[in-house]
Every structure is written in structure tokens, then in C-alpha cells.
Amino acid sequence: MTVAIAFRPVHEGSGDGNDIGDGFVTENTTLYEAIGGDPAVRALTHRFYVLMDTLPEASNVRAVHPSSLEGSEEKFYEYMSGYLGGPPLYTDKRGHPRLRSRHFVAEIGPVERDEWLLCFRRALDETIASQALRDLIWAPVERLAYHMQNKAPDTEEQP
């Protein structure tokens, strides 16, 4: 037997590119609950940063992070918890995410964006069992990654 779960936004986003944090629910459950709650979010965010720290093909995105990833991992966990419809840990501690403006300190070009997405896709595939739930998480995260790009592609001038 196959069960389909249709999720909808909890409330309308602000239109500033941060509406990924609005979360998703059905009548009976949140996406946070559907993937397994806090342990699943912890596993996803931890695996993401392990991959970023160890994959040679993620070296550019790793380079825009601090030497210790602990703080980044904790913030990402807090953010994803609320995004997925769980406790709004990030906003409770830090206020509105203002993701794009908070990331201006890091140059994020197409290479860094794609490496970030590579790590997230692998972490998602390795920690969330349901393909349908992975798809629900992936689409807005991918859009957000493109929105976060703040550096034009490097172009080499031809003589």
C-alpha cells in the first residue's frame, strides 16, 4: 500500500527569499515529524557538515566557512528544525534568518553553490529514507541555494 502525503506551507512567506523557513504541514503532521523529528534533523545537518569537511569536491564551499564547523552546524540544525515545521530554534535564538544578508560575508558563486548542493543532496539521500520526503525538502532548498549566490561566475577573458 502506498500513502501519499501532500504538504502545504504553514503561512505565506515574506517574499524576501527566506520563505523556506515557513515550514510544511498536513492536517495531521509536519514534515519535521514525517522525517523523524529531531534525530532526523540532527542526522541530516551533521552528515551535511561531515561531507563538506571531507569531500575533496566540496573544497571551495568548505573554504568559505570557519575552520571549525561546529557553530555553522548548530545554526543550520536550528534553522532546518524550524524550516521543516519543528521547533523554531533559530528564530527563537537569533531572530529572522535574513539568510542572504547573513551570507554576504562569504563569496558564494556557482562553484560554491553547486558544492553546497552536492553535500546537501548526499546528506539528504543518506539520512532521509523516503524519496517523496526528500523531494519535498530538495526543491525549495535548491531554489534557496541559487538565491544565496552573491558572486558572479568567474569568466576568463579570451585574448
PDB file of C-alpha atoms in Angstrom:
ATOM      1  CA  MET A   1       0.000   0.000   0.000  1.00  0.00           C
ATOM      2  CA  THR A   2       1.325   3.457  -0.929  1.00  0.00           C
ATOM      3  CA  VAL A   3       0.420   6.518   1.089  1.00  0.00           C
ATOM      4  CA  ALA A   4       0.780   9.977  -0.394  1.00  0.00           C
ATOM      5  CA  ILE A   5       1.360  12.929   1.885  1.00  0.00           C
ATOM      6  CA  ALA A   6       0.600  16.373   0.496  1.00  0.00           C
ATOM      7  CA  PHE A   7       2.292  19.219   2.336  1.00  0.00           C
ATOM      8  CA  ARG A   8       1.395  22.883   2.143  1.00  0.00           C
ATOM      9  CA  PRO A   9       3.077  25.987   3.559  1.00  0.00           C
ATOM     10  CA  VAL A  10       2.127  26.805   7.149  1.00  0.00           C
ATOM     11  CA  HIS A  11       1.844  30.512   6.285  1.00  0.00           C
ATOM     12  CA  GLU A  12       2.801  32.796   3.467  1.00  0.00           C
ATOM     13  CA  GLY A  13       6.427  33.779   3.117  1.00  0.00           C
ATOM     14  CA  SER A  14       7.743  37.304   3.207  1.00  0.00           C
ATOM     15  CA  GLY A  15       8.879  37.219  -0.407  1.00  0.00           C
ATOM     16  CA  ASP A  16      12.476  38.018   0.534  1.00  0.00           C
ATOM     17  CA  GLY A  17      13.859  34.599  -0.309  1.00  0.00           C
ATOM     18  CA  ASN A  18      13.619  33.349   3.260  1.00  0.00           C
ATOM     19  CA  ASP A  19      10.159  31.768   2.997  1.00  0.00           C
ATOM     20  CA  ILE A  20      11.858  28.379   3.033  1.00  0.00           C
ATOM     21  CA  GLY A  21      11.641  28.825   6.807  1.00  0.00           C
ATOM     22  CA  ASP A  22       7.857  28.773   6.737  1.00  0.00           C
ATOM     23  CA  GLY A  23       7.645  25.016   7.226  1.00  0.00           C
ATOM     24  CA  PHE A  24       5.166  22.489   5.865  1.00  0.00           C
ATOM     25  CA  VAL A  25       2.231  20.635   7.387  1.00  0.00           C
ATOM     26  CA  THR A  26      -0.604  18.328   6.531  1.00  0.00           C
ATOM     27  CA  GLU A  27      -3.754  18.264   8.575  1.00  0.00           C
ATOM     28  CA  ASN A  28      -2.115  15.808  10.923  1.00  0.00           C
ATOM     29  CA  THR A  29       1.658  16.115  10.720  1.00  0.00           C
ATOM     30  CA  THR A  30       4.578  18.363   9.877  1.00  0.00           C
ATOM     31  CA  LEU A  31       7.396  17.492   7.531  1.00  0.00           C
ATOM     32  CA  TYR A  32       9.640  17.612  10.622  1.00  0.00           C
ATOM     33  CA  GLU A  33       7.557  14.823  12.179  1.00  0.00           C
ATOM     34  CA  ALA A  34       7.275  12.893   8.903  1.00  0.00           C
ATOM     35  CA  ILE A  35      11.054  12.543   8.542  1.00  0.00           C
ATOM     36  CA  GLY A  36      11.565  11.514  12.175  1.00  0.00           C
ATOM     37  CA  GLY A  37      11.772  14.732  14.177  1.00  0.00           C
ATOM     38  CA  ASP A  38      14.843  15.989  16.000  1.00  0.00           C
ATOM     39  CA  PRO A  39      17.036  12.884  15.479  1.00  0.00           C
ATOM     40  CA  ALA A  40      16.497  13.062  11.708  1.00  0.00           C
ATOM     41  CA  VAL A  41      17.240  16.784  11.523  1.00  0.00           C
ATOM     42  CA  ARG A  42      20.368  16.287  13.637  1.00  0.00           C
ATOM     43  CA  ALA A  43      21.499  13.416  11.412  1.00  0.00           C
ATOM     44  CA  LEU A  44      20.873  15.399   8.214  1.00  0.00           C
ATOM     45  CA  THR A  45      22.695  18.516   9.331  1.00  0.00           C
ATOM     46  CA  HIS A  46      25.583  16.589  10.890  1.00  0.00           C
ATOM     47  CA  ARG A  47      26.086  14.473   7.772  1.00  0.00           C
ATOM     48  CA  PHE A  48      25.956  17.606   5.622  1.00  0.00           C
ATOM     49  CA  TYR A  49      28.862  19.182   7.504  1.00  0.00           C
ATOM     50  CA  VAL A  50      30.860  15.936   7.616  1.00  0.00           C
ATOM     51  CA  LEU A  51      30.578  15.749   3.842  1.00  0.00           C
ATOM     52  CA  MET A  52      31.508  19.405   3.414  1.00  0.00           C
ATOM     53  CA  ASP A  53      34.539  18.888   5.611  1.00  0.00           C
ATOM     54  CA  THR A  54      35.749  15.700   3.923  1.00  0.00           C
ATOM     55  CA  LEU A  55      34.768  15.682   0.251  1.00  0.00           C
ATOM     56  CA  PRO A  56      37.564  16.960  -1.976  1.00  0.00           C
ATOM     57  CA  GLU A  57      34.908  18.109  -4.442  1.00  0.00           C
ATOM     58  CA  ALA A  58      33.496  20.438  -1.739  1.00  0.00           C
ATOM     59  CA  SER A  59      36.772  22.269  -1.062  1.00  0.00           C
ATOM     60  CA  ASN A  60      35.598  25.633  -2.376  1.00  0.00           C
ATOM     61  CA  VAL A  61      32.456  25.771  -0.255  1.00  0.00           C
ATOM     62  CA  ARG A  62      34.425  24.483   2.727  1.00  0.00           C
ATOM     63  CA  ALA A  63      36.907  27.330   2.275  1.00  0.00           C
ATOM     64  CA  VAL A  64      34.231  29.994   2.838  1.00  0.00           C
ATOM     65  CA  HIS A  65      33.432  28.540   6.278  1.00  0.00           C
ATOM     66  CA  PRO A  66      35.302  28.996   9.571  1.00  0.00           C
ATOM     67  CA  SER A  67      37.992  26.457  10.451  1.00  0.00           C
ATOM     68  CA  SER A  68      35.610  24.868  12.966  1.00  0.00           C
ATOM     69  CA  LEU A  69      32.228  23.920  11.544  1.00  0.00           C
ATOM     70  CA  GLU A  70      30.574  23.409  14.946  1.00  0.00           C
ATOM     71  CA  GLY A  71      28.865  26.812  15.051  1.00  0.00           C
ATOM     72  CA  SER A  72      27.740  26.559  11.439  1.00  0.00           C
ATOM     73  CA  GLU A  73      26.360  23.078  12.011  1.00  0.00           C
ATOM     74  CA  GLU A  74      24.413  24.171  15.081  1.00  0.00           C
ATOM     75  CA  LYS A  75      22.896  27.174  13.286  1.00  0.00           C
ATOM     76  CA  PHE A  76      21.957  25.014  10.296  1.00  0.00           C
ATOM     77  CA  TYR A  77      20.356  22.442  12.595  1.00  0.00           C
ATOM     78  CA  GLU A  78      18.362  25.179  14.351  1.00  0.00           C
ATOM     79  CA  TYR A  79      17.280  26.657  11.032  1.00  0.00           C
ATOM     80  CA  MET A  80      16.293  23.322   9.463  1.00  0.00           C
ATOM     81  CA  SER A  81      14.316  22.391  12.563  1.00  0.00           C
ATOM     82  CA  GLY A  82      12.035  25.375  12.084  1.00  0.00           C
ATOM     83  CA  TYR A  83      12.012  25.133   8.290  1.00  0.00           C
ATOM     84  CA  LEU A  84      10.719  21.600   8.451  1.00  0.00           C
ATOM     85  CA  GLY A  85       7.904  22.574  10.803  1.00  0.00           C
ATOM     86  CA  GLY A  86       9.574  21.685  14.092  1.00  0.00           C
ATOM     87  CA  PRO A  87      10.560  23.995  16.918  1.00  0.00           C
ATOM     88  CA  PRO A  88      11.629  27.456  15.649  1.00  0.00           C
ATOM     89  CA  LEU A  89      15.009  27.194  17.358  1.00  0.00           C
ATOM     90  CA  TYR A  90      16.839  29.561  15.033  1.00  0.00           C
ATOM     91  CA  THR A  91      14.325  32.384  15.160  1.00  0.00           C
ATOM     92  CA  ASP A  92      13.875  31.986  18.912  1.00  0.00           C
ATOM     93  CA  LYS A  93      17.624  32.472  19.440  1.00  0.00           C
ATOM     94  CA  ARG A  94      18.623  34.738  16.573  1.00  0.00           C
ATOM     95  CA  GLY A  95      15.537  36.393  15.122  1.00  0.00           C
ATOM     96  CA  HIS A  96      14.611  36.453  11.440  1.00  0.00           C
ATOM     97  CA  PRO A  97      17.027  34.332   9.392  1.00  0.00           C
ATOM     98  CA  ARG A  98      17.913  37.083   6.879  1.00  0.00           C
ATOM     99  CA  LEU A  99      19.814  34.330   5.125  1.00  0.00           C
ATOM    100  CA  ARG A 100      21.074  36.264   2.136  1.00  0.00           C
ATOM    101  CA  SER A 101      22.330  39.227   4.146  1.00  0.00           C
ATOM    102  CA  ARG A 102      23.946  36.969   6.764  1.00  0.00           C
ATOM    103  CA  HIS A 103      25.849  35.192   3.996  1.00  0.00           C
ATOM    104  CA  PHE A 104      27.235  38.327   2.324  1.00  0.00           C
ATOM    105  CA  VAL A 105      30.468  37.810   4.287  1.00  0.00           C
ATOM    106  CA  ALA A 106      31.110  34.712   2.134  1.00  0.00           C
ATOM    107  CA  GLU A 107      31.587  34.908  -1.601  1.00  0.00           C
ATOM    108  CA  ILE A 108      29.126  32.404  -2.990  1.00  0.00           C
ATOM    109  CA  GLY A 109      29.484  31.813  -6.692  1.00  0.00           C
ATOM    110  CA  PRO A 110      28.193  28.980  -8.856  1.00  0.00           C
ATOM    111  CA  VAL A 111      31.034  26.682  -7.734  1.00  0.00           C
ATOM    112  CA  GLU A 112      30.367  27.180  -4.024  1.00  0.00           C
ATOM    113  CA  ARG A 113      26.611  26.908  -4.579  1.00  0.00           C
ATOM    114  CA  ASP A 114      26.936  23.667  -6.518  1.00  0.00           C
ATOM    115  CA  GLU A 115      29.318  22.174  -3.958  1.00  0.00           C
ATOM    116  CA  TRP A 116      26.906  23.108  -1.162  1.00  0.00           C
ATOM    117  CA  LEU A 117      24.094  21.442  -3.080  1.00  0.00           C
ATOM    118  CA  LEU A 118      26.224  18.343  -3.651  1.00  0.00           C
ATOM    119  CA  CYS A 119      26.783  17.986   0.099  1.00  0.00           C
ATOM    120  CA  PHE A 120      23.139  18.629   0.905  1.00  0.00           C
ATOM    121  CA  ARG A 121      21.865  16.179  -1.734  1.00  0.00           C
ATOM    122  CA  ARG A 122      24.168  13.424  -0.468  1.00  0.00           C
ATOM    123  CA  ALA A 123      23.296  14.097   3.173  1.00  0.00           C
ATOM    124  CA  LEU A 124      19.598  14.111   2.319  1.00  0.00           C
ATOM    125  CA  ASP A 125      19.869  10.851   0.368  1.00  0.00           C
ATOM    126  CA  GLU A 126      21.837   9.206   3.175  1.00  0.00           C
ATOM    127  CA  THR A 127      19.648  10.277   6.103  1.00  0.00           C
ATOM    128  CA  ILE A 128      16.033  10.521   4.877  1.00  0.00           C
ATOM    129  CA  ALA A 129      14.602   7.175   3.787  1.00  0.00           C
ATOM    130  CA  SER A 130      11.563   8.384   1.844  1.00  0.00           C
ATOM    131  CA  GLN A 131      12.190   9.599  -1.701  1.00  0.00           C
ATOM    132  CA  ALA A 132       8.928  11.575  -1.607  1.00  0.00           C
ATOM    133  CA  LEU A 133      10.004  13.418   1.532  1.00  0.00           C
ATOM    134  CA  ARG A 134      13.491  14.021   0.116  1.00  0.00           C
ATOM    135  CA  ASP A 135      11.879  15.542  -2.962  1.00  0.00           C
ATOM    136  CA  LEU A 136       9.746  17.856  -0.825  1.00  0.00           C
ATOM    137  CA  ILE A 137      12.823  19.044   1.037  1.00  0.00           C
ATOM    138  CA  TRP A 138      15.090  19.285  -2.011  1.00  0.00           C
ATOM    139  CA  ALA A 139      13.099  21.581  -4.298  1.00  0.00           C
ATOM    140  CA  PRO A 140      12.930  24.669  -2.032  1.00  0.00           C
ATOM    141  CA  VAL A 141      16.461  24.091  -0.718  1.00  0.00           C
ATOM    142  CA  GLU A 142      17.782  24.054  -4.278  1.00  0.00           C
ATOM    143  CA  ARG A 143      15.935  27.298  -5.064  1.00  0.00           C
ATOM    144  CA  LEU A 144      17.322  28.871  -1.918  1.00  0.00           C
ATOM    145  CA  ALA A 145      20.880  27.859  -2.827  1.00  0.00           C
ATOM    146  CA  TYR A 146      20.524  29.713  -6.132  1.00  0.00           C
ATOM    147  CA  HIS A 147      19.110  32.719  -4.285  1.00  0.00           C
ATOM    148  CA  MET A 148      22.104  32.747  -1.931  1.00  0.00           C
ATOM    149  CA  GLN A 149      24.615  33.157  -4.754  1.00  0.00           C
ATOM    150  CA  ASN A 150      26.163  36.610  -4.373  1.00  0.00           C
ATOM    151  CA  LYS A 151      29.127  36.376  -6.737  1.00  0.00           C
ATOM    152  CA  ALA A 152      29.023  36.292 -10.496  1.00  0.00           C
ATOM    153  CA  PRO A 153      30.567  33.320 -12.275  1.00  0.00           C
ATOM    154  CA  ASP A 154      34.283  33.648 -12.937  1.00  0.00           C
ATOM    155  CA  THR A 155      34.843  34.318 -16.596  1.00  0.00           C
ATOM    156  CA  GLU A 156      38.170  34.223 -18.290  1.00  0.00           C
ATOM    157  CA  GLU A 157      38.655  36.790 -20.983  1.00  0.00           C
ATOM    158  CA  GLN A 158      39.854  35.385 -24.249  1.00  0.00           C
ATOM    159  CA  PRO A 159      42.655  37.388 -25.938  1.00  0.00           C
TER     160      PRO A 159
END
